[in-house]
Coordinates of C-alpha atoms and ligand atoms in Angstrom, one line a residue:
X1 CA -14.3 18.6 -8.2
X2 CA -14.4 15.2 -10.0
X3 CA -11.4 12.9 -9.6
X4 CA -10.7 9.7 -11.5
X5 CA -8.3 7.4 -9.6
X6 CA -6.5 4.7 -11.7
X7 CA -5.0 1.8 -9.8
X8 CA -4.1 -1.8 -10.0
X9 CA -5.5 -2.5 -6.6
X10 CA -8.4 -1.3 -4.4
X11 CA -9.6 -2.7 -1.1
X12 CA -11.9 -4.7 -0.7
X13 CA -12.0 -5.6 -4.4
X14 CA -8.4 -6.8 -4.8
X15 CA -5.5 -6.3 -2.4
X16 CA -1.8 -7.2 -2.5
X17 CA -0.6 -4.4 -0.1
X18 CA -1.1 -0.9 1.3
X19 CA -1.9 0.5 -2.2
X20 CA -5.2 -1.2 -2.0
X21 CA -6.0 0.3 1.4
X22 CA -5.2 3.8 0.2
X23 CA -7.3 3.5 -3.0
X24 CA -10.2 2.0 -1.1
X25 CA -10.2 4.8 1.5
X26 CA -9.0 8.1 0.0
X27 CA -11.9 8.4 -2.6
X28 CA -14.4 7.7 0.2
X29 CA -13.0 10.6 2.2
X30 CA -12.8 12.8 -0.8
X31 CA -16.5 12.1 -1.4
X32 CA -17.3 13.1 2.2
X33 CA -15.5 16.4 1.6
X34 CA -18.1 17.0 -1.2
X35 CA -16.2 15.9 -4.2
X36 CA -16.9 13.2 -6.7
X37 CA -14.2 10.5 -6.7
X38 CA -14.2 7.4 -9.0
X39 CA -11.9 4.5 -9.2
X40 CA -11.0 2.4 -12.2
X41 CA -9.0 -0.8 -11.9
X42 CA -8.5 -4.1 -13.7
X43 CA -11.3 -6.7 -13.4
X44 CA -9.3 -9.2 -11.4
X45 CA -11.2 -12.4 -10.8
X46 CA -11.7 -12.0 -7.0
X47 CA -14.6 -12.9 -4.7
X48 CA -15.7 -9.3 -4.7
X49 CA -16.4 -9.5 -8.5
X50 CA -18.5 -12.6 -8.2
X51 CA -20.4 -11.4 -5.1
X52 CA -21.6 -8.0 -6.4
X53 CA -23.8 -6.7 -9.2
X54 CA -22.3 -5.0 -12.2
X55 CA -23.5 -3.2 -15.3
X56 CA -21.6 -2.8 -18.6
X57 CA -20.9 0.9 -19.2
X58 CA -18.5 0.9 -22.2
X59 CA -17.1 -1.4 -24.8
X60 CA -14.2 -0.6 -27.1
X61 CA -11.2 -2.0 -28.8
X62 CA -7.6 -0.9 -29.6
X63 CA -4.4 -2.2 -31.1
X64 CA -1.4 -3.0 -29.0
X65 CA 1.6 -3.9 -31.1
X66 CA 0.4 -6.9 -33.1
X67 CA -2.6 -7.6 -30.9
X68 CA -6.1 -6.4 -31.5
X69 CA -7.8 -6.2 -28.1
X70 CA -11.4 -5.7 -27.1
X71 CA -12.2 -4.3 -23.7
X72 CA -15.2 -3.9 -21.5
X73 CA -15.8 -1.4 -18.6
X74 CA -18.2 -2.5 -15.9
X75 CA -19.5 -0.5 -13.0
X76 CA -20.5 -1.8 -9.6
X77 CA -24.3 -1.1 -9.3
X78 CA -24.9 -0.4 -5.6
X79 CA -22.2 2.1 -4.6
X80 CA -21.0 -0.4 -2.1
X81 CA -17.7 1.3 -1.5
X82 CA -19.0 4.8 -1.1
X83 CA -17.8 5.8 -4.6
X84 CA -18.2 4.7 -8.2
X85 CA -16.1 1.7 -9.0
X86 CA -15.2 0.7 -12.5
X87 CA -13.4 -2.4 -13.7
X88 CA -11.7 -3.0 -17.0
X89 CA -11.9 -6.4 -18.5
X90 CA -9.6 -7.6 -21.4
X91 CA -10.1 -11.2 -22.4
X92 CA -6.9 -13.2 -22.0
X93 CA -5.0 -10.4 -20.1
X94 CA -6.9 -9.1 -17.1
X95 CA -9.1 -12.2 -16.4
X96 CA -6.8 -13.6 -13.8
X97 CA -7.0 -14.4 -10.1
X98 CA -3.8 -12.7 -8.9
X99 CA -3.0 -9.0 -9.3
X100 CA 0.6 -9.3 -10.2
X101 CA 3.5 -11.7 -10.9
X102 CA 2.5 -13.1 -14.3
X103 CA 5.2 -13.3 -17.1
X104 CA 3.1 -10.9 -19.2
X105 CA 2.5 -8.2 -16.6
X106 CA 4.0 -5.7 -19.0
X107 CA 1.4 -6.5 -21.6
X108 CA -1.4 -6.7 -19.0
X109 CA -0.8 -3.3 -17.4
X110 CA 0.1 -1.5 -20.7
X111 CA -3.2 -2.8 -22.1
X112 CA -5.1 -1.8 -18.9
X113 CA -3.7 1.8 -19.3
X114 CA -4.5 2.0 -22.9
X115 CA -8.1 0.8 -22.2
X116 CA -8.5 3.4 -19.5
X117 CA -7.2 6.3 -21.7
X118 CA -9.3 5.1 -24.6
X119 CA -12.4 5.0 -22.4
X120 CA -11.6 8.4 -21.0
X121 CA -11.2 9.8 -24.5
X122 CA -14.8 8.9 -25.2
X123 CA -16.4 10.6 -22.2
X124 CA -18.8 13.4 -22.9
X125 CA -17.4 15.4 -20.0
X126 CA -14.0 15.1 -18.4
X127 CA -12.9 14.6 -14.8
X128 CA -11.1 17.6 -13.4
X129 CA -8.1 15.5 -12.4
X130 CA -6.8 12.1 -13.3
X131 CA -4.9 10.6 -10.4
X132 CA -2.7 7.6 -11.2
X133 CA -1.0 5.4 -8.6
X134 CA 2.4 3.7 -9.0
X135 CA 4.1 2.4 -12.2
X136 CA 1.2 0.3 -13.4
X137 CA -0.7 3.4 -14.3
X138 CA 2.1 5.9 -14.8
X139 CA 2.1 5.9 -18.6
X140 CA -1.3 7.5 -18.7
X141 CA -0.1 11.1 -18.2
X142 CA 2.2 10.5 -21.2
X143 CA -0.5 9.0 -23.4
X144 CA -2.9 11.8 -22.5
X145 CA -0.4 14.4 -23.8
X146 CA 1.6 12.7 -26.6
X147 CA -0.5 10.0 -28.2
X148 CA -2.1 11.7 -31.3
X149 CA -5.5 10.1 -30.7
X150 CA -5.7 11.4 -27.1
X151 CA -4.4 15.0 -27.5
X152 CA -7.8 16.4 -26.5
X153 CA -7.2 15.0 -23.0
X154 CA -3.9 16.9 -22.6
X155 CA -5.6 19.8 -20.7
X156 CA -6.8 17.5 -17.9
X157 CA -4.3 17.8 -15.0
X158 CA -2.7 14.7 -13.7
X159 CA -1.2 13.6 -10.4
X160 CA 1.0 10.6 -9.8
X161 CA 1.2 9.1 -6.3
X162 CA 4.2 6.9 -5.7
X163 CA 3.5 4.2 -3.1
X164 CA 6.7 2.4 -3.9
X165 CA 9.6 3.6 -6.1
X166 CA 11.4 0.3 -6.0
X167 CA 9.2 -1.1 -8.8
X168 CA 9.3 1.0 -11.9
X169 CA 7.7 -1.3 -14.6
X170 CA 10.8 -1.3 -16.8
X171 CA 10.4 -2.7 -20.4
X172 CA 12.6 -3.0 -23.4
X173 CA 12.3 -0.3 -26.1
X174 CA 10.9 -3.0 -28.5
X175 CA 7.7 -2.7 -26.4
X176 CA 7.3 1.0 -27.0
X177 CA 5.3 -0.1 -30.1
X178 CA 2.6 -1.2 -27.7
X179 CA 1.6 2.4 -27.2
X180 CA -1.0 4.0 -29.5
X181 CA 0.7 6.2 -32.2
X182 CA 2.7 8.8 -30.3
X183 CA 4.9 11.7 -31.0
X184 CA 8.3 10.1 -31.4
X185 CA 10.1 13.4 -30.8
X186 CA 9.1 12.8 -27.2
X187 CA 10.9 9.5 -26.8
X188 CA 13.1 10.9 -24.1
X189 CA 10.1 11.1 -21.8
X190 CA 9.7 7.3 -21.9
X191 CA 13.4 6.6 -21.5
X192 CA 15.5 6.1 -18.5
X193 CA 18.9 4.4 -18.9
X194 CA 18.0 2.9 -22.3
X195 CA 14.8 1.2 -21.2
X196 CA 11.2 2.4 -21.2
X197 CA 10.6 3.3 -17.5
X198 CA 6.9 3.9 -16.8
X199 CA 7.5 5.3 -13.3
X200 CA 10.2 7.7 -14.6
X201 CA 7.9 8.7 -17.4
X202 CA 5.1 9.4 -14.9
X203 CA 7.4 11.6 -12.8
X204 CA 8.3 13.6 -15.9
X205 CA 4.8 13.9 -17.4
X206 CA 2.4 14.3 -14.4
X207 CA 1.6 17.8 -13.3
X208 CA 2.3 16.9 -9.7
X209 CA 4.0 13.9 -8.1
X210 CA 3.8 12.9 -4.5
X211 CA 4.9 10.1 -2.3
X212 CA 2.9 8.8 0.6
X213 CA 5.0 10.4 3.3
X214 CA 7.2 13.6 3.4
X215 CA 10.2 11.6 4.8
X216 CA 10.1 9.1 1.9
X217 CA 10.2 11.9 -0.7
X218 CA 13.4 13.3 0.9
X219 CA 15.0 9.8 0.9
X220 CA 14.2 9.3 -2.8
X221 CA 16.5 12.2 -3.6
X222 CA 19.3 10.1 -2.2
X223 CA 18.2 6.5 -2.9
X224 CA 15.5 5.7 -5.4
X225 CA 16.6 2.6 -7.3
X226 CA 18.3 4.6 -10.0
X227 CA 15.9 7.6 -10.1
X228 CA 17.7 9.8 -7.6
X229 CA 18.7 12.5 -10.1
X230 CA 15.2 12.6 -11.6
X231 CA 13.7 13.3 -8.1
X232 CA 16.2 16.1 -7.6
X233 CA 15.5 17.5 -11.0
X234 CA 11.7 17.4 -10.7
X235 CA 11.7 18.4 -7.0
X236 CA 9.7 21.5 -7.8
X237 CA 6.6 19.5 -8.5
X238 CA 7.2 16.8 -5.9
X239 CA 5.7 16.7 -2.4
X240 CA 5.0 14.1 0.3
X241 CA 1.5 13.6 1.7
X242 CA 1.2 11.2 4.6
X243 CA -1.4 8.4 4.2
X244 CA -4.2 8.2 6.6
X245 CA -6.1 5.1 7.6
X246 CA -9.7 4.2 7.1
X247 CA -11.3 4.8 10.5
X248 CA -14.5 3.0 9.5
X249 CA -12.6 -0.2 8.7
X250 CA -9.9 0.0 11.4
X251 CA -11.8 0.7 14.6
X252 CA -11.4 -1.7 17.7
X253 CA -14.8 -0.5 18.9
X254 CA -16.7 -1.8 15.9
X255 CA -14.4 -4.2 14.1
X256 CA -16.4 -7.4 13.3
X257 CA -13.3 -9.5 12.7
X258 CA -12.1 -9.3 16.3
X259 CA -13.4 -11.3 19.3
X260 CA -14.0 -8.5 21.7
X261 CA -14.5 -4.8 20.8
X262 CA -12.9 -2.2 23.0
X263 CA -12.2 1.5 23.2
X264 CA -9.5 3.5 24.9
X265 CA -11.6 3.4 28.1
X266 CA -11.6 -0.3 28.5
X267 CA -8.5 -1.1 26.5
X268 CA -6.8 -3.2 29.2
X269 CA -9.7 -5.5 29.5
X270 CA -10.5 -5.6 25.8
X271 CA -6.9 -6.2 24.6
X272 CA -6.6 -8.8 27.3
X273 CA -9.5 -10.8 25.9
X274 CA -8.3 -10.6 22.3
X275 CA -4.8 -11.6 23.4
X276 CA -6.1 -14.5 25.4
X277 CA -7.9 -15.9 22.4
X278 CA -4.8 -15.6 20.2
X279 CA -2.5 -17.1 22.9
X280 CA -4.9 -20.0 23.6
X281 CA -5.1 -20.8 19.9
X282 CA -1.3 -20.8 19.6
X283 CA -0.4 -22.4 22.9
X284 CA 1.4 -19.2 24.1
X285 CA 1.7 -18.0 27.7
X286 CA -0.4 -14.9 28.3
X287 CA 2.1 -13.4 30.8
X288 CA 4.7 -12.7 28.1
X289 CA 4.5 -9.7 25.7
X290 CA 3.2 -10.8 22.3
X291 CA 5.3 -9.4 19.4
X292 CA 3.9 -9.7 15.9
X293 CA 5.1 -9.1 12.3
X294 CA 2.5 -8.7 9.5
X295 CA 3.4 -8.1 5.9
X296 CA 5.0 -9.3 2.8
X297 CA 8.0 -11.5 3.5
X298 CA 10.4 -9.7 1.3
X299 CA 13.8 -8.0 1.5
X300 CA 12.3 -4.5 1.4
X301 CA 10.5 -5.2 4.7
X302 CA 13.8 -6.8 6.1
X303 CA 11.8 -10.0 6.6
X304 CA 15.0 -11.9 5.7
X305 CA 16.5 -10.8 9.1
X306 CA 13.5 -11.9 11.2
X307 CA 14.4 -15.6 11.7
X308 CA 17.9 -14.9 13.0
X309 CA 16.9 -11.8 15.0
X310 CA 14.0 -13.6 16.7
X311 CA 16.1 -16.7 17.6
X312 CA 18.8 -14.4 19.1
X313 CA 16.3 -12.4 21.0
X314 CA 14.8 -15.6 22.5
X315 CA 18.2 -16.6 23.6
X316 CA 19.1 -13.2 25.0
X317 CA 15.9 -12.6 26.9
X318 CA 15.6 -16.2 28.1
X319 CA 12.4 -16.7 26.1
X320 CA 10.7 -13.7 27.7
X321 CA 8.3 -13.0 24.9
X322 CA 6.1 -14.7 22.3
X323 CA 6.1 -14.0 18.6
X324 CA 3.7 -14.5 15.7
X325 CA 4.4 -13.8 12.1
X326 CA 1.8 -13.5 9.3
X327 CA 2.6 -13.0 5.7
X328 CA 3.9 -14.6 2.5
X329 CA 6.5 -13.7 0.0
X330 CA 10.0 -14.9 -0.9
X331 CA 10.3 -18.7 -0.6
X332 CA 13.6 -18.6 1.2
X333 CA 12.3 -16.2 3.8
X334 CA 9.1 -18.2 4.3
X335 CA 11.2 -21.4 4.8
X336 CA 13.6 -19.7 7.2
X337 CA 10.6 -18.5 9.3
X338 CA 9.0 -22.0 9.2
X339 CA 12.3 -23.8 10.1
X340 CA 12.7 -22.1 13.5
X341 CA 9.1 -23.2 14.5
X342 CA 10.3 -26.4 16.1
X343 CA 13.0 -24.7 18.2
X344 CA 10.5 -22.4 20.0
X345 CA 7.3 -24.4 20.5
X346 CA 5.0 -22.5 22.8
X347 CA 6.7 -19.1 22.0
X348 CA 6.7 -18.8 18.3
X349 CA 4.3 -19.3 15.3
X350 CA 4.6 -18.3 11.7
X351 CA 1.5 -18.4 9.5
X352 CA 2.5 -18.2 5.8
X353 CA -0.4 -16.6 4.1
X354 CA -2.3 -13.4 3.4
X355 CA -5.2 -13.3 5.9
X356 CA -7.1 -10.0 6.4
X357 CA -9.3 -11.3 9.3
X358 CA -6.4 -12.8 11.2
X359 CA -4.4 -9.6 10.8
X360 CA -7.2 -7.6 12.6
X361 CA -7.2 -10.1 15.4
X362 CA -3.4 -9.8 15.7
X363 CA -3.5 -6.0 15.9
X364 CA -6.1 -6.3 18.6
X365 CA -4.4 -9.0 20.6
X366 CA -0.7 -8.1 20.3
X367 CA 1.4 -5.9 22.6
X368 CA 4.0 -4.9 20.0
X369 CA 4.4 -4.9 16.2
X370 CA 7.8 -5.1 14.6
X371 CA 8.5 -3.3 11.4
X372 CA 12.3 -3.3 10.6
X373 CA 11.7 -2.2 6.9
X374 CA 14.7 -1.3 4.7
X375 CA 12.3 0.8 2.7
X376 CA 8.9 2.0 3.9
X377 CA 7.2 4.7 1.8
X378 CA 4.5 5.2 4.4
X379 CA 3.6 2.0 6.2
X380 CA 0.0 1.6 7.4
X381 CA 0.5 -1.3 9.8
X382 CA 2.1 0.9 12.5
X383 CA -1.0 3.1 12.3
X384 CA -3.5 0.2 12.4
X385 CA -1.5 -1.2 15.4
X386 CA -1.6 2.1 17.2
X387 CA -5.3 2.4 16.8
X388 CA -5.6 -1.0 18.5
X389 CA -3.2 0.0 21.3
X390 CA -0.3 -2.1 20.0
X391 CA 3.1 -0.4 20.3
X392 CA 5.1 -0.1 17.0
X393 CA 8.7 -1.2 17.0
X394 CA 10.1 0.4 13.9
X395 CA 13.2 1.3 11.9
X396 CA 13.6 5.1 11.5
X397 CA 12.8 5.2 7.7
X398 CA 10.3 6.8 5.4
X399 CA 6.8 7.0 6.8
X400 CA 7.8 5.1 9.9
X401 CA 10.0 7.9 10.9
X402 CA 7.2 10.4 10.2
X403 CA 4.6 8.6 12.3
X404 CA 6.4 7.1 15.3
X405 CA 8.2 8.8 18.2
X406 CA 10.3 6.8 20.5
X407 CA 8.9 6.5 24.0
X408 CA 12.2 7.8 25.4
X409 CA 11.4 11.2 23.8
X410 CA 8.9 13.7 24.9
X411 CA 5.3 12.5 24.2
X412 CA 6.7 9.4 22.6
X413 CA 4.9 6.1 22.2
X414 CA 6.9 3.7 20.1
X415 CA 10.3 2.0 19.9
X416 CA 12.6 3.3 17.2
X417 CA 15.9 2.0 15.9
X418 CA 18.4 3.1 13.2
X419 CA 19.5 0.1 11.2
X420 CA 17.8 -2.8 9.4
X421 CA 20.2 -5.2 11.2
X422 CA 19.8 -8.3 13.4
X423 CA 21.6 -6.4 16.3
X424 CA 19.2 -3.4 16.2
X425 CA 16.1 -5.7 16.0
X426 CA 17.3 -7.8 19.0
X427 CA 18.1 -4.7 21.0
X428 CA 14.7 -3.2 20.3
X429 CA 13.0 -6.5 21.3
X430 CA 14.8 -6.4 24.6
X431 CA 13.6 -2.8 25.1
X432 CA 10.0 -4.0 24.4
X433 CA 10.4 -6.8 26.9
X434 CA 11.5 -4.3 29.5
X435 CA 8.8 -1.8 28.7
X436 CA 6.2 -4.5 29.1
X437 CA 7.2 -5.0 32.7
X438 CA 6.4 -1.3 33.5
X439 CA 2.6 -1.6 33.3
X440 CA 1.9 2.0 34.2
X441 CA 4.2 3.3 31.5
X442 CA 2.8 0.8 29.0
X443 CA -0.8 1.8 29.8
X444 CA 0.1 5.5 29.4
X445 CA 1.7 4.8 26.0
X446 CA -1.3 2.8 24.8
X447 CA -3.7 5.5 25.7
X448 CA -1.5 8.1 24.0
X449 CA -1.4 6.1 20.8
X450 CA -5.1 5.4 20.7
X451 CA -5.8 9.1 21.0
X452 CA -3.7 10.1 18.0
X453 CA -5.7 10.9 14.9
X454 CA -4.3 9.2 11.9
X455 CA -7.5 9.2 9.9
X456 CA -7.7 10.2 6.3
X457 CA -9.6 13.4 7.1
X458 CA -6.5 15.7 7.1
X459 CA -4.7 14.1 4.2
X460 CA -7.7 13.8 1.9
X461 CA -7.9 17.6 2.2
X462 CA -4.2 17.9 1.3
X463 CA -4.8 16.0 -2.0
X464 CA -7.7 18.4 -2.8
X465 CA -5.3 21.3 -2.3
X466 CA -2.8 19.6 -4.6
X467 CA -5.4 19.3 -7.3
X468 CA -6.5 22.9 -6.8
X469 CA -2.9 24.0 -7.5
X470 CA -3.0 22.5 -11.0
X471 CA -6.7 22.7 -11.9
X472 CA -6.6 24.7 -15.1
Ligands
LIG1 C1 3.2 0.5 -0.4 C2 4.3 0.9 0.6 C3 3.8 1.2 2.0 C4 2.6 2.2 1.9 C5 1.5 1.7 0.9 C6 0.4 2.6 0.7 O1 2.7 -0.7 0.0 O2 5.3 -0.1 0.7 O3 4.8 1.8 2.8 O4 2.0 2.5 3.1 O5 2.1 1.5 -0.4 O6 0.7 3.9 0.3

């Protein structure tokens, strides 16, 4: 089967979050199952672009509202990622360093989607499935069916994967003129509460819709940033497929980013060495448990609660742990986390940046990872952490609930709590501090986690089954 993935991000080409990790790994695993998977994404100006060789495979043009746009599709020449990678360039719109957060993101991603559909419409053969990811690509199933110029694509089945339903790509109705001539009788498919809502449109038009964990799909029927009734109405074509992780990238035995490689057999020693390096660099005392947070510093991840919760936990435990934060995001949250730095010298450090290498070192060296997320469609960090023997401390929500069992339960290995609140976080940190004292239990838990298989193998097959169910 041939699958075309369309996404705004793909690791290691350009990454803002977990979406990139999924789109960088899933196609690779689909290839190993004997299928042909391709990825097309915008040609962001990242290091990967400049450090690799490309060939031009297509050139075209289209009109978007008042703009006439030329686009170019380039292909990476050496199959470096293990699948065919295509990038779309549109002068003045996609030639930027960052992936998101420009004032004209609506124009940028609408143009990207039109370019992809236009290119697809010129193929001599067609892929068996077009698999789009999140709202930046969710207008494609609509265009393939209801734009007059693309009707010949309407028989290709489409899948929409929702990695995050908080963002929906809303735009005013005035921007509907951006789309290539479409059947206006179908305006209702674009609309949600009087705006054009690309995510809602994707849910209505794709043949199958899935979220990245079963738990999150159930939650969306109750709380989906305005789309609850739509998820209930369309529930017949909606499923949850748990993400996997890329075992070739996330393996403590071979990871080149970490100081000392280790396996489950020498995990005590190996983790010890990695922890020592981190603690020495930060001036932390090795004897205390090291608790980390890695991720975007935003409300959704409950990062706004961290500064207060960590300060309180230091007070309550008598500074019985060390803590390191890595991430960037909302200015206020960043400042709050920086501000407490002086109060806890020798115990606390916040590094405000995105740093892939350092994140690997933290998974390898830490004892616990904190994830108090308000919303967590799947969460990959808890799975990375577990592979490196680091105990997840998570709020019971979405994918976190689906992947972590509290150590108080049978065969458990994590620490789970109910609410995204300062109290629950503080309480869970005190449980972590207590667990750390019981070295036998901790060792048993680490071994159990490292033996869990969270690789993409199983889930990659589930996507194939999903495609099979709609393959016409
Ligand atoms: C988004 C979600 C995260 C998920 C990732 C990959 O970043 O917030 O929970 O793991 O997408 O699907």
